[in-house]
CSV table of C-alpha atoms in Angstrom, one decimal:
chain,number,residue,atom,x,y,z
A,763,GLU,CA,0.0,0.0,0.0
A,764,ILE,CA,1.3,3.5,-0.9
A,765,VAL,CA,1.8,5.7,2.1
A,766,LEU,CA,1.4,9.5,1.8
A,767,THR,CA,3.1,11.7,4.3
A,768,GLN,CA,1.9,15.3,4.6
A,769,SER,CA,3.9,18.1,6.2
A,770,PRO,CA,3.6,20.1,8.3
A,771,ALA,CA,0.8,18.7,10.5
A,772,THR,CA,-0.2,22.3,11.3
A,773,LEU,CA,0.7,25.5,9.5
A,774,SER,CA,0.0,28.9,11.1
A,775,VAL,CA,-0.4,31.7,8.5
A,776,SER,CA,-1.6,35.2,8.6
A,777,PRO,CA,-4.5,36.2,6.3
A,778,GLY,CA,-3.2,37.5,2.9
A,779,GLU,CA,0.1,35.5,3.2
A,780,SER,CA,0.9,32.4,1.2
A,781,ALA,CA,1.1,28.8,2.4
A,782,THR,CA,3.0,25.8,1.0
A,783,LEU,CA,1.9,22.3,1.9
A,784,SER,CA,3.8,19.1,1.1
A,785,CYS,CA,2.8,15.6,0.3
A,786,ARG,CA,5.4,12.8,-0.1
A,787,ALA,CA,4.6,9.3,-1.5
A,788,SER,CA,6.4,6.1,-0.4
A,789,GLN,CA,6.7,5.1,-4.1
A,790,SER,CA,5.9,6.9,-7.4
A,791,VAL,CA,2.3,7.7,-8.1
A,792,GLY,CA,3.1,9.5,-11.4
A,793,ASN,CA,0.6,12.4,-11.6
A,794,ASN,CA,-2.2,10.5,-9.9
A,795,LEU,CA,-2.4,12.9,-7.0
A,796,ALA,CA,-5.3,15.1,-5.8
A,797,TRP,CA,-5.8,17.7,-3.1
A,798,TYR,CA,-9.0,18.3,-1.1
A,799,VAL,CA,-10.0,20.9,1.4
A,800,GLN,CA,-12.3,20.1,4.4
A,801,ARG,CA,-14.0,22.7,6.4
A,802,PRO,CA,-15.5,21.9,9.8
A,803,GLY,CA,-18.7,19.9,9.6
A,804,GLN,CA,-18.5,19.6,5.8
A,805,ALA,CA,-17.5,16.9,3.3
A,806,PRO,CA,-14.1,17.2,1.6
A,807,ARG,CA,-14.1,19.2,-1.7
A,808,LEU,CA,-11.8,18.6,-4.6
A,809,LEU,CA,-9.2,21.4,-5.3
A,810,ILE,CA,-6.5,19.8,-7.5
A,811,TYR,CA,-6.4,16.7,-9.6
A,812,GLY,CA,-3.6,15.2,-11.8
A,813,ALA,CA,-1.1,16.9,-9.5
A,814,SER,CA,-1.7,20.4,-11.0
A,815,GLY,CA,-5.1,20.5,-12.6
A,816,ARG,CA,-7.5,22.9,-10.9
A,817,ALA,CA,-11.0,21.6,-10.3
A,818,ILE,CA,-14.0,23.4,-11.6
A,819,GLY,CA,-14.9,26.1,-9.1
A,820,SER,CA,-11.4,26.0,-7.4
A,821,PRO,CA,-10.1,29.5,-7.1
A,822,ALA,CA,-6.9,30.5,-9.0
A,823,ARG,CA,-5.0,31.1,-5.7
A,824,PHE,CA,-4.7,27.3,-5.3
A,825,SER,CA,-2.0,25.7,-7.4
A,826,GLY,CA,-0.5,22.2,-7.3
A,827,SER,CA,2.9,20.9,-8.5
A,828,GLY,CA,5.1,17.9,-8.5
A,829,SER,CA,5.2,14.4,-9.9
A,830,GLY,CA,6.4,10.9,-8.9
A,831,THR,CA,6.8,11.1,-5.1
A,832,ASP,CA,6.9,14.8,-4.1
A,833,PHE,CA,4.0,17.1,-4.4
A,834,THR,CA,3.2,20.7,-3.3
A,835,LEU,CA,-0.1,22.6,-2.8
A,836,THR,CA,0.4,26.4,-2.7
A,837,ILE,CA,-2.2,28.8,-1.6
A,838,SER,CA,-1.5,32.4,-2.5
A,839,GLY,CA,-3.0,35.1,-0.4
A,840,LEU,CA,-5.0,33.2,2.1
A,841,GLN,CA,-8.6,34.2,2.7
A,842,SER,CA,-10.7,33.5,5.7
A,843,GLU,CA,-12.4,30.4,4.1
A,844,ASP,CA,-9.0,28.8,3.4
A,845,PHE,CA,-8.3,28.1,7.1
A,846,ALA,CA,-9.2,24.5,7.0
A,847,VAL,CA,-7.7,21.0,6.7
A,848,TYR,CA,-6.1,19.9,3.5
A,849,TYR,CA,-5.6,16.2,2.4
A,850,CYS,CA,-3.6,14.7,-0.5
A,851,HIS,CA,-4.9,11.5,-2.1
A,852,GLN,CA,-3.2,9.2,-4.5
A,853,TYR,CA,-5.3,7.2,-7.0
A,854,THR,CA,-3.1,4.7,-8.8
A,855,ASN,CA,-4.6,1.6,-10.3
A,856,GLY,CA,-6.2,-0.7,-7.9
A,857,GLY,CA,-6.6,1.5,-4.9
A,858,GLY,CA,-6.2,4.8,-3.1
A,859,THR,CA,-4.8,6.3,0.0
A,860,PHE,CA,-4.9,9.6,1.8
A,861,GLY,CA,-2.3,11.6,3.6
A,862,GLN,CA,-3.0,12.4,7.3
A,863,GLY,CA,-3.9,16.0,6.6
A,864,THR,CA,-2.4,19.5,7.2
A,865,LYS,CA,-4.4,21.9,9.2
A,866,VAL,CA,-4.0,25.6,8.1
A,867,ASP,CA,-4.9,27.9,11.0
A,868,ILE,CA,-4.8,31.6,11.6
A,869,LYS,CA,-1.5,33.0,13.0
B,187,GLN,CA,-24.5,18.4,-11.6
B,188,VAL,CA,-23.9,15.1,-9.9
B,189,GLN,CA,-25.4,14.6,-6.5
B,190,LEU,CA,-24.8,11.8,-4.1
B,191,GLN,CA,-26.7,10.9,-0.9
B,192,GLU,CA,-25.8,8.3,1.7
B,193,SER,CA,-28.4,6.5,3.6
B,194,GLY,CA,-28.6,3.7,6.2
B,195,PRO,CA,-28.8,3.0,9.9
B,196,GLY,CA,-26.9,5.3,12.2
B,197,LEU,CA,-26.3,2.7,14.8
B,198,VAL,CA,-24.9,-0.8,14.4
B,199,ARG,CA,-24.2,-3.4,17.1
B,200,PRO,CA,-20.7,-4.7,17.6
B,201,SER,CA,-19.9,-7.8,15.5
B,202,GLY,CA,-22.9,-6.9,13.2
B,203,THR,CA,-22.9,-5.7,9.6
B,204,LEU,CA,-22.9,-2.0,8.6
B,205,SER,CA,-25.0,-1.5,5.4
B,206,LEU,CA,-25.1,1.8,3.5
B,207,THR,CA,-26.5,2.9,0.2
B,208,CYS,CA,-25.4,5.9,-2.0
B,209,GLY,CA,-28.1,7.2,-4.3
B,210,VAL,CA,-26.8,9.0,-7.4
B,211,SER,CA,-28.6,11.7,-9.4
B,212,GLY,CA,-27.4,13.8,-12.3
B,213,GLU,CA,-25.2,11.0,-13.7
B,214,SER,CA,-25.8,7.4,-14.8
B,215,ILE,CA,-24.0,4.9,-12.6
B,216,SER,CA,-23.1,3.1,-15.8
B,217,SER,CA,-21.0,6.1,-17.0
B,218,SER,CA,-17.2,5.9,-17.1
B,219,ASN,CA,-16.6,6.5,-13.4
B,220,TRP,CA,-15.7,4.5,-10.5
B,221,TRP,CA,-17.9,4.9,-7.4
B,222,SER,CA,-16.1,5.1,-4.1
B,223,TRP,CA,-16.6,4.9,-0.3
B,224,VAL,CA,-14.4,6.9,2.1
B,225,ARG,CA,-14.8,7.1,5.9
B,226,GLN,CA,-13.6,9.5,8.7
B,227,PRO,CA,-13.5,8.5,12.3
B,228,PRO,CA,-14.5,11.4,14.7
B,229,GLY,CA,-11.7,13.9,14.9
B,230,LYS,CA,-9.5,12.0,12.6
B,231,GLY,CA,-8.4,11.9,8.9
B,232,LEU,CA,-9.9,10.3,5.8
B,233,GLU,CA,-9.6,6.6,5.0
B,234,TRP,CA,-10.2,5.2,1.5
B,235,ILE,CA,-12.4,2.1,1.8
B,236,GLY,CA,-12.9,0.9,-1.8
B,237,GLU,CA,-14.5,1.5,-5.2
B,238,ILE,CA,-16.7,-0.2,-7.8
B,239,TYR,CA,-17.1,0.1,-11.6
B,240,HIS,CA,-20.5,-0.5,-13.0
B,241,ILE,CA,-19.6,-3.8,-14.6
B,242,GLY,CA,-18.7,-5.1,-11.2
B,243,ASN,CA,-14.9,-4.6,-10.9
B,244,THR,CA,-13.9,-3.7,-7.4
B,245,ASN,CA,-10.9,-2.5,-5.4
B,246,TYR,CA,-10.6,-2.5,-1.6
B,247,SER,CA,-8.3,-1.2,1.0
B,248,PRO,CA,-6.1,-4.0,2.4
B,249,SER,CA,-6.6,-2.6,5.9
B,250,LEU,CA,-10.2,-3.8,6.0
B,251,LYS,CA,-9.0,-7.4,5.7
B,252,GLY,CA,-11.8,-8.6,3.5
B,253,ARG,CA,-14.6,-7.3,5.6
B,254,ALA,CA,-16.0,-4.9,3.0
B,255,THR,CA,-18.2,-5.5,-0.1
B,256,ILE,CA,-19.3,-2.9,-2.5
B,257,SER,CA,-22.1,-3.6,-5.0
B,258,VAL,CA,-24.0,-1.6,-7.6
B,259,ASP,CA,-27.7,-1.6,-8.5
B,260,LYS,CA,-28.0,-0.1,-12.0
B,261,SER,CA,-31.9,-0.2,-11.9
B,262,LYS,CA,-31.9,2.2,-8.9
B,263,ASN,CA,-28.8,4.1,-10.0
B,264,GLN,CA,-27.1,3.5,-6.6
B,265,PHE,CA,-24.3,1.6,-5.0
B,266,SER,CA,-23.8,0.1,-1.6
B,267,LEU,CA,-21.3,-0.8,1.1
B,268,GLU,CA,-21.4,-3.7,3.5
B,269,LEU,CA,-18.9,-3.9,6.3
B,270,ARG,CA,-19.0,-7.1,8.4
B,271,TYR,CA,-17.9,-7.8,11.9
B,272,VAL,CA,-17.8,-4.2,12.9
B,273,THR,CA,-16.2,-2.9,16.1
B,274,ALA,CA,-16.1,0.5,17.8
B,275,ALA,CA,-13.1,1.3,15.5
B,276,ASP,CA,-15.5,1.4,12.6
B,277,THR,CA,-17.4,4.3,14.0
B,278,ALA,CA,-17.1,7.1,11.5
B,279,VAL,CA,-18.7,9.4,9.0
B,280,TYR,CA,-19.1,7.5,5.8
B,281,TYR,CA,-18.9,9.3,2.5
B,282,CYS,CA,-19.7,8.1,-1.0
B,283,ALA,CA,-18.1,9.8,-4.0
B,284,ARG,CA,-17.9,9.8,-7.8
B,285,SER,CA,-14.4,8.9,-8.9
B,286,PRO,CA,-12.9,9.4,-12.4
B,287,GLY,CA,-9.8,8.4,-10.5
B,288,PHE,CA,-9.8,11.3,-8.1
B,289,LEU,CA,-12.9,11.9,-5.9
B,290,ALA,CA,-14.7,14.6,-8.0
B,291,ASP,CA,-18.1,14.7,-6.2
B,292,TRP,CA,-18.9,13.8,-2.6
B,293,GLY,CA,-22.0,13.1,-0.6
B,294,ARG,CA,-22.6,15.0,2.6
B,295,GLY,CA,-21.7,11.9,4.7
B,296,THR,CA,-23.6,9.9,7.2
B,297,LEU,CA,-22.4,9.1,10.8
B,298,VAL,CA,-22.5,5.4,11.7
B,299,THR,CA,-21.9,4.6,15.4
B,300,VAL,CA,-21.0,1.1,16.5
B,301,SER,CA,-22.2,0.5,20.0
B,302,SER,CA,-24.3,-1.9,22.0
């Protein structure tokens, strides 16, 4: 099973600043990597798929990069609704796994 | 727009079977998508359970050790999850999702508590 490790566990950022979240896979997943945001009491929502493709409705301040084993989600100019938990997810053939999540909170 | 809605008992006895259904609207379950289940224990992260394609192909998380079965009912445009021999560790919010690989659309989730 492919293990995804997200870092940091918690990231404290001031509104308007940028945030960089990391996701590392235990073996190559190619570009089969997605990012989701989950706000309290809500279902997760897709932000990024294929490592760098922005989902419909996902604001331009969210960008993804990477391939193979190392991936990054960058949020430029954090807004109030961006303080939430972010998960990466690999979806290679035959199964999927999630990272443990990164909580972005207000500094 | 695709909408998914989970339904099923909110309370299951230990050693019993958890059974949930996901109703799909706005998309045929016979389309080129996989249909997935994900769960989230209270206060914890997301766990991928498994997925099904409309012709019956399935994939499951090894961590469930063969306890899960996902099935599809094309006539009702829905898919289902059964999880056998449940324990308190299976208490979670269960989500269903449309999956063209990644999890594109999610249901709102349903809380299932395992308790006597």
